[in-house]
């Protein structure tokens, strides 16, 4: 799970890699960090609830619990400063549709729209969970 501590650790690793790379070529490097958005860190309880919902709806095979850490930012992090939440990836890569395997911000990216019902289902399940106080999953 990403925490403020792991974010600091990632920054240390990147800074050290820059310094070592520069030293290989007889130079020095300093890294300055500027935050354009807060870190996007999912709330542990909200994440557990979302995982339970996904497993209940579609089984264990749909949950990938540990995604690679990233230093990228997203505006959703601003919402999570006000209320706990979960930023979930639907995973739209489809080997039968090669362009769906491109990175999201790649100009050749295409969305496999077959994943959209999963996203809508997760939103509906979350609403039901909140409306029933979790009883729908008990």
PDB file of C-alpha atoms in Angstrom, residues 59-127:
ATOM      1  CA  UNK A  59     -14.660 -13.219  -7.827  1.00  0.00           C
ATOM      2  CA  UNK A  60     -11.028 -13.180  -6.709  1.00  0.00           C
ATOM      3  CA  UNK A  61      -9.575 -13.129 -10.209  1.00  0.00           C
ATOM      4  CA  UNK A  62     -10.596  -9.499 -10.692  1.00  0.00           C
ATOM      5  CA  UNK A  63      -8.594  -8.089  -7.777  1.00  0.00           C
ATOM      6  CA  UNK A  64      -4.930  -7.194  -8.147  1.00  0.00           C
ATOM      7  CA  UNK A  65      -4.074  -5.942  -4.661  1.00  0.00           C
ATOM      8  CA  UNK A  66      -0.621  -4.470  -5.156  1.00  0.00           C
ATOM      9  CA  UNK A  67      -0.100  -2.177  -8.102  1.00  0.00           C
ATOM     10  CA  UNK A  68       3.359  -0.777  -8.804  1.00  0.00           C
ATOM     11  CA  UNK A  69       4.046   2.474  -6.989  1.00  0.00           C
ATOM     12  CA  UNK A  70       4.086   5.645  -9.027  1.00  0.00           C
ATOM     13  CA  UNK A  71       5.210   9.199  -8.431  1.00  0.00           C
ATOM     14  CA  UNK A  72       2.501  10.502 -10.752  1.00  0.00           C
ATOM     15  CA  UNK A  73      -0.303  12.655  -9.451  1.00  0.00           C
ATOM     16  CA  UNK A  74      -4.017  12.852  -9.998  1.00  0.00           C
ATOM     17  CA  UNK A  75      -6.592  15.440  -9.038  1.00  0.00           C
ATOM     18  CA  UNK A  76      -8.600  12.729  -7.272  1.00  0.00           C
ATOM     19  CA  UNK A  77      -6.050  13.077  -4.468  1.00  0.00           C
ATOM     20  CA  UNK A  78      -7.523  16.504  -3.720  1.00  0.00           C
ATOM     21  CA  UNK A  79     -10.913  14.876  -3.071  1.00  0.00           C
ATOM     22  CA  UNK A  80      -9.285  12.328  -0.780  1.00  0.00           C
ATOM     23  CA  UNK A  81      -7.989  15.151   1.395  1.00  0.00           C
ATOM     24  CA  UNK A  82     -11.629  15.919   2.256  1.00  0.00           C
ATOM     25  CA  UNK A  83     -13.031  12.375   2.464  1.00  0.00           C
ATOM     26  CA  UNK A  84     -11.587   8.857   2.387  1.00  0.00           C
ATOM     27  CA  UNK A  85     -11.866   7.165  -0.962  1.00  0.00           C
ATOM     28  CA  UNK A  86     -10.525   4.576  -3.373  1.00  0.00           C
ATOM     29  CA  UNK A  87      -8.926   5.196  -6.740  1.00  0.00           C
ATOM     30  CA  UNK A  88      -9.442   1.919  -8.572  1.00  0.00           C
ATOM     31  CA  UNK A  89      -8.159   0.850 -11.979  1.00  0.00           C
ATOM     32  CA  UNK A  90     -10.561  -1.059 -14.187  1.00  0.00           C
ATOM     33  CA  UNK A  91      -7.863  -2.535 -16.375  1.00  0.00           C
ATOM     34  CA  UNK A  92      -9.055  -2.285 -19.954  1.00  0.00           C
ATOM     35  CA  UNK A  93      -6.130  -4.003 -21.695  1.00  0.00           C
ATOM     36  CA  UNK A  94      -7.452  -6.661 -24.062  1.00  0.00           C
ATOM     37  CA  UNK A  95      -4.987  -8.784 -26.068  1.00  0.00           C
ATOM     38  CA  UNK A  96      -7.572  -9.058 -28.853  1.00  0.00           C
ATOM     39  CA  UNK A  97      -7.525  -5.249 -29.192  1.00  0.00           C
ATOM     40  CA  UNK A  98      -3.820  -4.254 -29.242  1.00  0.00           C
ATOM     41  CA  UNK A  99      -4.418  -0.477 -28.941  1.00  0.00           C
ATOM     42  CA  UNK A 100      -6.058  -1.088 -25.546  1.00  0.00           C
ATOM     43  CA  UNK A 101      -2.660  -2.152 -24.245  1.00  0.00           C
ATOM     44  CA  UNK A 102      -1.110   1.271 -24.847  1.00  0.00           C
ATOM     45  CA  UNK A 103      -0.563   3.549 -21.868  1.00  0.00           C
ATOM     46  CA  UNK A 104      -3.493   5.806 -21.001  1.00  0.00           C
ATOM     47  CA  UNK A 105      -1.847   9.042 -22.159  1.00  0.00           C
ATOM     48  CA  UNK A 106      -0.418   7.487 -25.331  1.00  0.00           C
ATOM     49  CA  UNK A 107      -1.961   8.990 -28.462  1.00  0.00           C
ATOM     50  CA  UNK A 108      -2.749   5.481 -29.721  1.00  0.00           C
ATOM     51  CA  UNK A 109      -4.637   4.409 -26.574  1.00  0.00           C
ATOM     52  CA  UNK A 110      -8.083   2.942 -27.104  1.00  0.00           C
ATOM     53  CA  UNK A 111     -10.499   1.940 -24.376  1.00  0.00           C
ATOM     54  CA  UNK A 112     -12.078  -1.496 -24.508  1.00  0.00           C
ATOM     55  CA  UNK A 113     -15.600  -0.403 -23.686  1.00  0.00           C
ATOM     56  CA  UNK A 114     -16.404  -3.913 -22.443  1.00  0.00           C
ATOM     57  CA  UNK A 115     -14.954  -2.843 -19.057  1.00  0.00           C
ATOM     58  CA  UNK A 116     -17.427  -0.002 -18.578  1.00  0.00           C
ATOM     59  CA  UNK A 117     -20.152  -2.208 -17.019  1.00  0.00           C
ATOM     60  CA  UNK A 118     -17.595  -3.290 -14.384  1.00  0.00           C
ATOM     61  CA  UNK A 119     -16.967   0.333 -13.423  1.00  0.00           C
ATOM     62  CA  UNK A 120     -20.680   1.126 -13.356  1.00  0.00           C
ATOM     63  CA  UNK A 121     -21.291  -2.025 -11.319  1.00  0.00           C
ATOM     64  CA  UNK A 122     -18.674  -1.040  -8.777  1.00  0.00           C
ATOM     65  CA  UNK A 123     -20.192   2.446  -8.438  1.00  0.00           C
ATOM     66  CA  UNK A 124     -23.682   0.928  -7.997  1.00  0.00           C
ATOM     67  CA  UNK A 125     -22.371  -1.601  -5.464  1.00  0.00           C
ATOM     68  CA  UNK A 126     -20.680   1.165  -3.507  1.00  0.00           C
ATOM     69  CA  UNK A 127     -23.875   3.213  -3.427  1.00  0.00           C
TER      70      UNK A 127
END
